[in-house]
């Protein structure tokens, strides 16, 4: 159902499962052992830094099960320039609402390079062209200025809109918080005239 591999102009997105990603390498990134300030990276994310390789292995196993069940597709993000793990991006369908939520996190050295919009553009294409969904949504925690700027740029590019601020909608470490929801519909995406290229099963 979901592609195993996607290439963009600058990125390679590979299915994020225990079979396709080295557990210890992903643990190093998610724990901060790779040298990143992981607390800064995860400040506005719905998960805490990983404490053990076992936690990472169990996380990857769950993602594999969700992918098989058609519930969620996560991809590791690697820039073609250095082929290192830069973060992860995901597409989580809500089949009843015919909508997919897009989410991403990136290590701090990869912020500000436009990878957010590049990855989301390809996953939106998967949602519309491959999964036949009607809209994609992006939700970020209130106060996350980096995500807000990147999301607004992506949504403007495809003619989408900010749906509003949702009170106590975000759930993650530290308890509930307000969140912002943005959407792009299939019609808006098609009207933007993006080429239907880049997805490789």
PDB file of N, CA and C in Angstrom, residues 87-159:
ATOM      1  N   UNK A  87      16.426  12.750  10.058  1.00  0.00           N
ATOM      2  CA  UNK A  87      15.194  12.767  10.835  1.00  0.00           C
ATOM      3  C   UNK A  87      14.209  11.771  10.255  1.00  0.00           C
ATOM      4  N   UNK A  88      12.941  12.069  10.415  1.00  0.00           N
ATOM      5  CA  UNK A  88      11.897  11.170   9.902  1.00  0.00           C
ATOM      6  C   UNK A  88      10.675  11.982   9.514  1.00  0.00           C
ATOM      7  N   UNK A  89       9.933  11.429   8.557  1.00  0.00           N
ATOM      8  CA  UNK A  89       8.702  12.061   8.082  1.00  0.00           C
ATOM      9  C   UNK A  89       7.643  10.977   7.979  1.00  0.00           C
ATOM     10  N   UNK A  90       6.388  11.337   8.209  1.00  0.00           N
ATOM     11  CA  UNK A  90       5.348  10.316   8.205  1.00  0.00           C
ATOM     12  C   UNK A  90       4.041  10.775   7.598  1.00  0.00           C
ATOM     13  N   UNK A  91       3.256   9.790   7.235  1.00  0.00           N
ATOM     14  CA  UNK A  91       1.929   9.982   6.674  1.00  0.00           C
ATOM     15  C   UNK A  91       1.000   9.009   7.397  1.00  0.00           C
ATOM     16  N   UNK A  92       0.006   9.559   8.096  1.00  0.00           N
ATOM     17  CA  UNK A  92      -0.907   8.738   8.897  1.00  0.00           C
ATOM     18  C   UNK A  92      -2.331   8.923   8.389  1.00  0.00           C
ATOM     19  N   UNK A  93      -2.855   7.959   7.646  1.00  0.00           N
ATOM     20  CA  UNK A  93      -4.196   8.126   7.073  1.00  0.00           C
ATOM     21  C   UNK A  93      -5.304   7.968   8.109  1.00  0.00           C
ATOM     22  N   UNK A  94      -6.326   8.763   7.944  1.00  0.00           N
ATOM     23  CA  UNK A  94      -7.598   8.552   8.636  1.00  0.00           C
ATOM     24  C   UNK A  94      -8.586   8.199   7.537  1.00  0.00           C
ATOM     25  N   UNK A  95      -8.794   6.909   7.340  1.00  0.00           N
ATOM     26  CA  UNK A  95      -9.562   6.446   6.191  1.00  0.00           C
ATOM     27  C   UNK A  95     -11.007   6.914   6.247  1.00  0.00           C
ATOM     28  N   UNK A  96     -11.576   7.016   7.433  1.00  0.00           N
ATOM     29  CA  UNK A  96     -12.963   7.465   7.550  1.00  0.00           C
ATOM     30  C   UNK A  96     -13.116   8.917   7.110  1.00  0.00           C
ATOM     31  N   UNK A  97     -12.140   9.740   7.429  1.00  0.00           N
ATOM     32  CA  UNK A  97     -12.204  11.151   7.051  1.00  0.00           C
ATOM     33  C   UNK A  97     -11.554  11.421   5.699  1.00  0.00           C
ATOM     34  N   UNK A  98     -10.957  10.381   5.097  1.00  0.00           N
ATOM     35  CA  UNK A  98     -10.279  10.503   3.803  1.00  0.00           C
ATOM     36  C   UNK A  98      -9.203  11.598   3.849  1.00  0.00           C
ATOM     37  N   UNK A  99      -8.488  11.594   4.962  1.00  0.00           N
ATOM     38  CA  UNK A  99      -7.466  12.599   5.222  1.00  0.00           C
ATOM     39  C   UNK A  99      -6.214  11.910   5.752  1.00  0.00           C
ATOM     40  N   UNK A 100      -5.068  12.467   5.456  1.00  0.00           N
ATOM     41  CA  UNK A 100      -3.811  11.954   6.014  1.00  0.00           C
ATOM     42  C   UNK A 100      -3.111  13.076   6.760  1.00  0.00           C
ATOM     43  N   UNK A 101      -2.627  12.778   7.960  1.00  0.00           N
ATOM     44  CA  UNK A 101      -1.830  13.755   8.696  1.00  0.00           C
ATOM     45  C   UNK A 101      -0.365  13.576   8.324  1.00  0.00           C
ATOM     46  N   UNK A 102       0.299  14.686   8.010  1.00  0.00           N
ATOM     47  CA  UNK A 102       1.716  14.682   7.705  1.00  0.00           C
ATOM     48  C   UNK A 102       2.484  15.183   8.922  1.00  0.00           C
ATOM     49  N   UNK A 103       3.593  14.537   9.225  1.00  0.00           N
ATOM     50  CA  UNK A 103       4.413  14.959  10.347  1.00  0.00           C
ATOM     51  C   UNK A 103       5.889  14.772  10.023  1.00  0.00           C
ATOM     52  N   UNK A 104       6.722  15.594  10.638  1.00  0.00           N
ATOM     53  CA  UNK A 104       8.161  15.501  10.370  1.00  0.00           C
ATOM     54  C   UNK A 104       8.940  16.000  11.578  1.00  0.00           C
ATOM     55  N   UNK A 105      10.118  15.450  11.773  1.00  0.00           N
ATOM     56  CA  UNK A 105      11.091  16.026  12.691  1.00  0.00           C
ATOM     57  C   UNK A 105      12.456  15.892  12.047  1.00  0.00           C
ATOM     58  N   UNK A 106      13.301  16.885  12.282  1.00  0.00           N
ATOM     59  CA  UNK A 106      14.634  16.901  11.699  1.00  0.00           C
ATOM     60  C   UNK A 106      15.661  17.259  12.762  1.00  0.00           C
ATOM     61  N   UNK A 107      16.841  16.693  12.637  1.00  0.00           N
ATOM     62  CA  UNK A 107      17.947  17.068  13.508  1.00  0.00           C
ATOM     63  C   UNK A 107      18.320  18.524  13.240  1.00  0.00           C
ATOM     64  N   UNK A 108      18.797  19.201  14.268  1.00  0.00           N
ATOM     65  CA  UNK A 108      19.039  20.644  14.180  1.00  0.00           C
ATOM     66  C   UNK A 108      19.966  21.052  13.025  1.00  0.00           C
ATOM     67  N   UNK A 109      21.015  20.286  12.686  1.00  0.00           N
ATOM     68  CA  UNK A 109      21.866  20.708  11.565  1.00  0.00           C
ATOM     69  C   UNK A 109      21.136  20.758  10.226  1.00  0.00           C
ATOM     70  N   UNK A 110      19.959  20.137  10.150  1.00  0.00           N
ATOM     71  CA  UNK A 110      19.222  20.086   8.879  1.00  0.00           C
ATOM     72  C   UNK A 110      18.036  21.049   8.852  1.00  0.00           C
ATOM     73  N   UNK A 111      17.922  21.882   9.868  1.00  0.00           N
ATOM     74  CA  UNK A 111      16.863  22.892   9.876  1.00  0.00           C
ATOM     75  C   UNK A 111      17.176  23.987   8.851  1.00  0.00           C
ATOM     76  N   UNK A 112      16.118  24.577   8.306  1.00  0.00           N
ATOM     77  CA  UNK A 112      16.272  25.737   7.436  1.00  0.00           C
ATOM     78  C   UNK A 112      16.764  25.442   6.037  1.00  0.00           C
ATOM     79  N   UNK A 113      16.717  24.185   5.608  1.00  0.00           N
ATOM     80  CA  UNK A 113      17.208  23.824   4.275  1.00  0.00           C
ATOM     81  C   UNK A 113      16.075  23.541   3.282  1.00  0.00           C
ATOM     82  N   UNK A 114      14.837  23.666   3.725  1.00  0.00           N
ATOM     83  CA  UNK A 114      13.718  23.405   2.827  1.00  0.00           C
ATOM     84  C   UNK A 114      13.334  21.942   2.712  1.00  0.00           C
ATOM     85  N   UNK A 115      13.928  21.081   3.568  1.00  0.00           N
ATOM     86  CA  UNK A 115      13.612  19.648   3.487  1.00  0.00           C
ATOM     87  C   UNK A 115      12.173  19.361   3.905  1.00  0.00           C
ATOM     88  N   UNK A 116      11.655  20.157   4.829  1.00  0.00           N
ATOM     89  CA  UNK A 116      10.275  19.995   5.294  1.00  0.00           C
ATOM     90  C   UNK A 116       9.305  20.018   4.104  1.00  0.00           C
ATOM     91  N   UNK A 117       9.325  21.105   3.340  1.00  0.00           N
ATOM     92  CA  UNK A 117       8.395  21.234   2.220  1.00  0.00           C
ATOM     93  C   UNK A 117       8.649  20.226   1.121  1.00  0.00           C
ATOM     94  N   UNK A 118       9.901  19.885   0.907  1.00  0.00           N
ATOM     95  CA  UNK A 118      10.245  18.925  -0.139  1.00  0.00           C
ATOM     96  C   UNK A 118       9.685  17.536   0.190  1.00  0.00           C
ATOM     97  N   UNK A 119       9.856  17.126   1.434  1.00  0.00           N
ATOM     98  CA  UNK A 119       9.332  15.816   1.846  1.00  0.00           C
ATOM     99  C   UNK A 119       7.807  15.812   1.874  1.00  0.00           C
ATOM    100  N   UNK A 120       7.209  16.879   2.408  1.00  0.00           N
ATOM    101  CA  UNK A 120       5.750  16.940   2.487  1.00  0.00           C
ATOM    102  C   UNK A 120       5.101  16.959   1.110  1.00  0.00           C
ATOM    103  N   UNK A 121       5.722  17.620   0.142  1.00  0.00           N
ATOM    104  CA  UNK A 121       5.156  17.652  -1.207  1.00  0.00           C
ATOM    105  C   UNK A 121       5.045  16.244  -1.781  1.00  0.00           C
ATOM    106  N   UNK A 122       6.065  15.420  -1.542  1.00  0.00           N
ATOM    107  CA  UNK A 122       6.028  14.048  -2.052  1.00  0.00           C
ATOM    108  C   UNK A 122       4.999  13.211  -1.310  1.00  0.00           C
ATOM    109  N   UNK A 123       4.912  13.365   0.014  1.00  0.00           N
ATOM    110  CA  UNK A 123       3.936  12.566   0.761  1.00  0.00           C
ATOM    111  C   UNK A 123       2.509  13.002   0.454  1.00  0.00           C
ATOM    112  N   UNK A 124       2.302  14.284   0.175  1.00  0.00           N
ATOM    113  CA  UNK A 124       0.971  14.725  -0.261  1.00  0.00           C
ATOM    114  C   UNK A 124       0.606  14.038  -1.571  1.00  0.00           C
ATOM    115  N   UNK A 125       1.581  13.918  -2.471  1.00  0.00           N
ATOM    116  CA  UNK A 125       1.330  13.200  -3.718  1.00  0.00           C
ATOM    117  C   UNK A 125       0.962  11.746  -3.485  1.00  0.00           C
ATOM    118  N   UNK A 126       1.614  11.105  -2.514  1.00  0.00           N
ATOM    119  CA  UNK A 126       1.257   9.726  -2.159  1.00  0.00           C
ATOM    120  C   UNK A 126      -0.174   9.666  -1.638  1.00  0.00           C
ATOM    121  N   UNK A 127      -0.525  10.604  -0.767  1.00  0.00           N
ATOM    122  CA  UNK A 127      -1.871  10.618  -0.190  1.00  0.00           C
ATOM    123  C   UNK A 127      -2.939  10.764  -1.260  1.00  0.00           C
ATOM    124  N   UNK A 128      -2.705  11.633  -2.224  1.00  0.00           N
ATOM    125  CA  UNK A 128      -3.728  11.906  -3.235  1.00  0.00           C
ATOM    126  C   UNK A 128      -3.696  10.902  -4.392  1.00  0.00           C
ATOM    127  N   UNK A 129      -2.518  10.632  -4.923  1.00  0.00           N
ATOM    128  CA  UNK A 129      -2.425   9.832  -6.144  1.00  0.00           C
ATOM    129  C   UNK A 129      -2.392   8.331  -5.893  1.00  0.00           C
ATOM    130  N   UNK A 130      -1.816   7.941  -4.785  1.00  0.00           N
ATOM    131  CA  UNK A 130      -1.685   6.513  -4.496  1.00  0.00           C
ATOM    132  C   UNK A 130      -2.777   5.999  -3.556  1.00  0.00           C
ATOM    133  N   UNK A 131      -3.117   6.807  -2.543  1.00  0.00           N
ATOM    134  CA  UNK A 131      -4.085   6.368  -1.539  1.00  0.00           C
ATOM    135  C   UNK A 131      -5.493   6.908  -1.800  1.00  0.00           C
ATOM    136  N   UNK A 132      -5.635   7.807  -2.767  1.00  0.00           N
ATOM    137  CA  UNK A 132      -6.938   8.346  -3.164  1.00  0.00           C
ATOM    138  C   UNK A 132      -7.640   9.052  -2.009  1.00  0.00           C
ATOM    139  N   UNK A 133      -6.881   9.794  -1.216  1.00  0.00           N
ATOM    140  CA  UNK A 133      -7.462  10.576  -0.128  1.00  0.00           C
ATOM    141  C   UNK A 133      -7.820  11.970  -0.635  1.00  0.00           C
ATOM    142  N   UNK A 134      -8.562  12.723   0.168  1.00  0.00           N
ATOM    143  CA  UNK A 134      -9.092  14.006  -0.282  1.00  0.00           C
ATOM    144  C   UNK A 134      -8.377  15.212   0.315  1.00  0.00           C
ATOM    145  N   UNK A 135      -7.643  15.026   1.409  1.00  0.00           N
ATOM    146  CA  UNK A 135      -6.957  16.158   2.044  1.00  0.00           C
ATOM    147  C   UNK A 135      -5.782  15.654   2.858  1.00  0.00           C
ATOM    148  N   UNK A 136      -4.805  16.526   3.048  1.00  0.00           N
ATOM    149  CA  UNK A 136      -3.735  16.278   4.010  1.00  0.00           C
ATOM    150  C   UNK A 136      -3.812  17.375   5.067  1.00  0.00           C
ATOM    151  N   UNK A 137      -3.452  17.020   6.287  1.00  0.00           N
ATOM    152  CA  UNK A 137      -3.456  17.985   7.369  1.00  0.00           C
ATOM    153  C   UNK A 137      -2.111  17.978   8.064  1.00  0.00           C
ATOM    154  N   UNK A 138      -1.759  19.126   8.622  1.00  0.00           N
ATOM    155  CA  UNK A 138      -0.542  19.282   9.396  1.00  0.00           C
ATOM    156  C   UNK A 138      -0.937  19.924  10.713  1.00  0.00           C
ATOM    157  N   UNK A 139      -0.510  19.342  11.803  1.00  0.00           N
ATOM    158  CA  UNK A 139      -0.821  19.874  13.122  1.00  0.00           C
ATOM    159  C   UNK A 139       0.491  20.098  13.864  1.00  0.00           C
ATOM    160  N   UNK A 140       0.683  21.309  14.375  1.00  0.00           N
ATOM    161  CA  UNK A 140       1.872  21.550  15.191  1.00  0.00           C
ATOM    162  C   UNK A 140       1.478  22.232  16.493  1.00  0.00           C
ATOM    163  N   UNK A 141       2.284  22.004  17.481  1.00  0.00           N
ATOM    164  CA  UNK A 141       2.021  22.570  18.803  1.00  0.00           C
ATOM    165  C   UNK A 141       2.149  24.088  18.774  1.00  0.00           C
ATOM    166  N   UNK A 142       1.262  24.769  19.480  1.00  0.00           N
ATOM    167  CA  UNK A 142       1.325  26.223  19.581  1.00  0.00           C
ATOM    168  C   UNK A 142       2.656  26.636  20.210  1.00  0.00           C
ATOM    169  N   UNK A 143       3.268  27.655  19.649  1.00  0.00           N
ATOM    170  CA  UNK A 143       4.551  28.131  20.144  1.00  0.00           C
ATOM    171  C   UNK A 143       5.742  27.617  19.358  1.00  0.00           C
ATOM    172  N   UNK A 144       5.524  26.632  18.494  1.00  0.00           N
ATOM    173  CA  UNK A 144       6.608  26.076  17.686  1.00  0.00           C
ATOM    174  C   UNK A 144       6.789  26.962  16.446  1.00  0.00           C
ATOM    175  N   UNK A 145       7.621  27.978  16.585  1.00  0.00           N
ATOM    176  CA  UNK A 145       7.759  28.980  15.524  1.00  0.00           C
ATOM    177  C   UNK A 145       8.397  28.411  14.262  1.00  0.00           C
ATOM    178  N   UNK A 146       9.348  27.499  14.428  1.00  0.00           N
ATOM    179  CA  UNK A 146       9.978  26.907  13.247  1.00  0.00           C
ATOM    180  C   UNK A 146       8.974  26.119  12.425  1.00  0.00           C
ATOM    181  N   UNK A 147       8.169  25.302  13.093  1.00  0.00           N
ATOM    182  CA  UNK A 147       7.155  24.530  12.374  1.00  0.00           C
ATOM    183  C   UNK A 147       6.107  25.444  11.758  1.00  0.00           C
ATOM    184  N   UNK A 148       5.756  26.500  12.480  1.00  0.00           N
ATOM    185  CA  UNK A 148       4.760  27.419  11.940  1.00  0.00           C
ATOM    186  C   UNK A 148       5.235  28.036  10.627  1.00  0.00           C
ATOM    187  N   UNK A 149       6.473  28.520  10.595  1.00  0.00           N
ATOM    188  CA  UNK A 149       6.997  29.146   9.383  1.00  0.00           C
ATOM    189  C   UNK A 149       7.065  28.154   8.230  1.00  0.00           C
ATOM    190  N   UNK A 150       7.577  26.960   8.514  1.00  0.00           N
ATOM    191  CA  UNK A 150       7.702  25.961   7.448  1.00  0.00           C
ATOM    192  C   UNK A 150       6.339  25.504   6.965  1.00  0.00           C
ATOM    193  N   UNK A 151       5.395  25.345   7.877  1.00  0.00           N
ATOM    194  CA  UNK A 151       4.054  24.907   7.507  1.00  0.00           C
ATOM    195  C   UNK A 151       3.349  25.972   6.683  1.00  0.00           C
ATOM    196  N   UNK A 152       3.440  27.217   7.107  1.00  0.00           N
ATOM    197  CA  UNK A 152       2.795  28.294   6.359  1.00  0.00           C
ATOM    198  C   UNK A 152       3.345  28.385   4.940  1.00  0.00           C
ATOM    199  N   UNK A 153       4.639  28.199   4.799  1.00  0.00           N
ATOM    200  CA  UNK A 153       5.255  28.239   3.467  1.00  0.00           C
ATOM    201  C   UNK A 153       4.737  27.092   2.595  1.00  0.00           C
ATOM    202  N   UNK A 154       4.675  25.899   3.166  1.00  0.00           N
ATOM    203  CA  UNK A 154       4.169  24.741   2.422  1.00  0.00           C
ATOM    204  C   UNK A 154       2.710  24.935   2.027  1.00  0.00           C
ATOM    205  N   UNK A 155       1.890  25.357   2.985  1.00  0.00           N
ATOM    206  CA  UNK A 155       0.448  25.515   2.728  1.00  0.00           C
ATOM    207  C   UNK A 155       0.206  26.602   1.687  1.00  0.00           C
ATOM    208  N   UNK A 156       0.947  27.691   1.772  1.00  0.00           N
ATOM    209  CA  UNK A 156       0.794  28.759   0.784  1.00  0.00           C
ATOM    210  C   UNK A 156       1.172  28.269  -0.609  1.00  0.00           C
ATOM    211  N   UNK A 157       2.217  27.465  -0.676  1.00  0.00           N
ATOM    212  CA  UNK A 157       2.672  26.927  -1.975  1.00  0.00           C
ATOM    213  C   UNK A 157       1.583  26.126  -2.667  1.00  0.00           C
ATOM    214  N   UNK A 158       0.775  25.412  -1.872  1.00  0.00           N
ATOM    215  CA  UNK A 158      -0.237  24.552  -2.464  1.00  0.00           C
ATOM    216  C   UNK A 158      -1.662  25.084  -2.303  1.00  0.00           C
ATOM    217  N   UNK A 159      -1.801  26.337  -1.915  1.00  0.00           N
ATOM    218  CA  UNK A 159      -3.132  26.935  -1.858  1.00  0.00           C
ATOM    219  C   UNK A 159      -3.998  26.451  -0.722  1.00  0.00           C
TER     220      UNK A 159
END
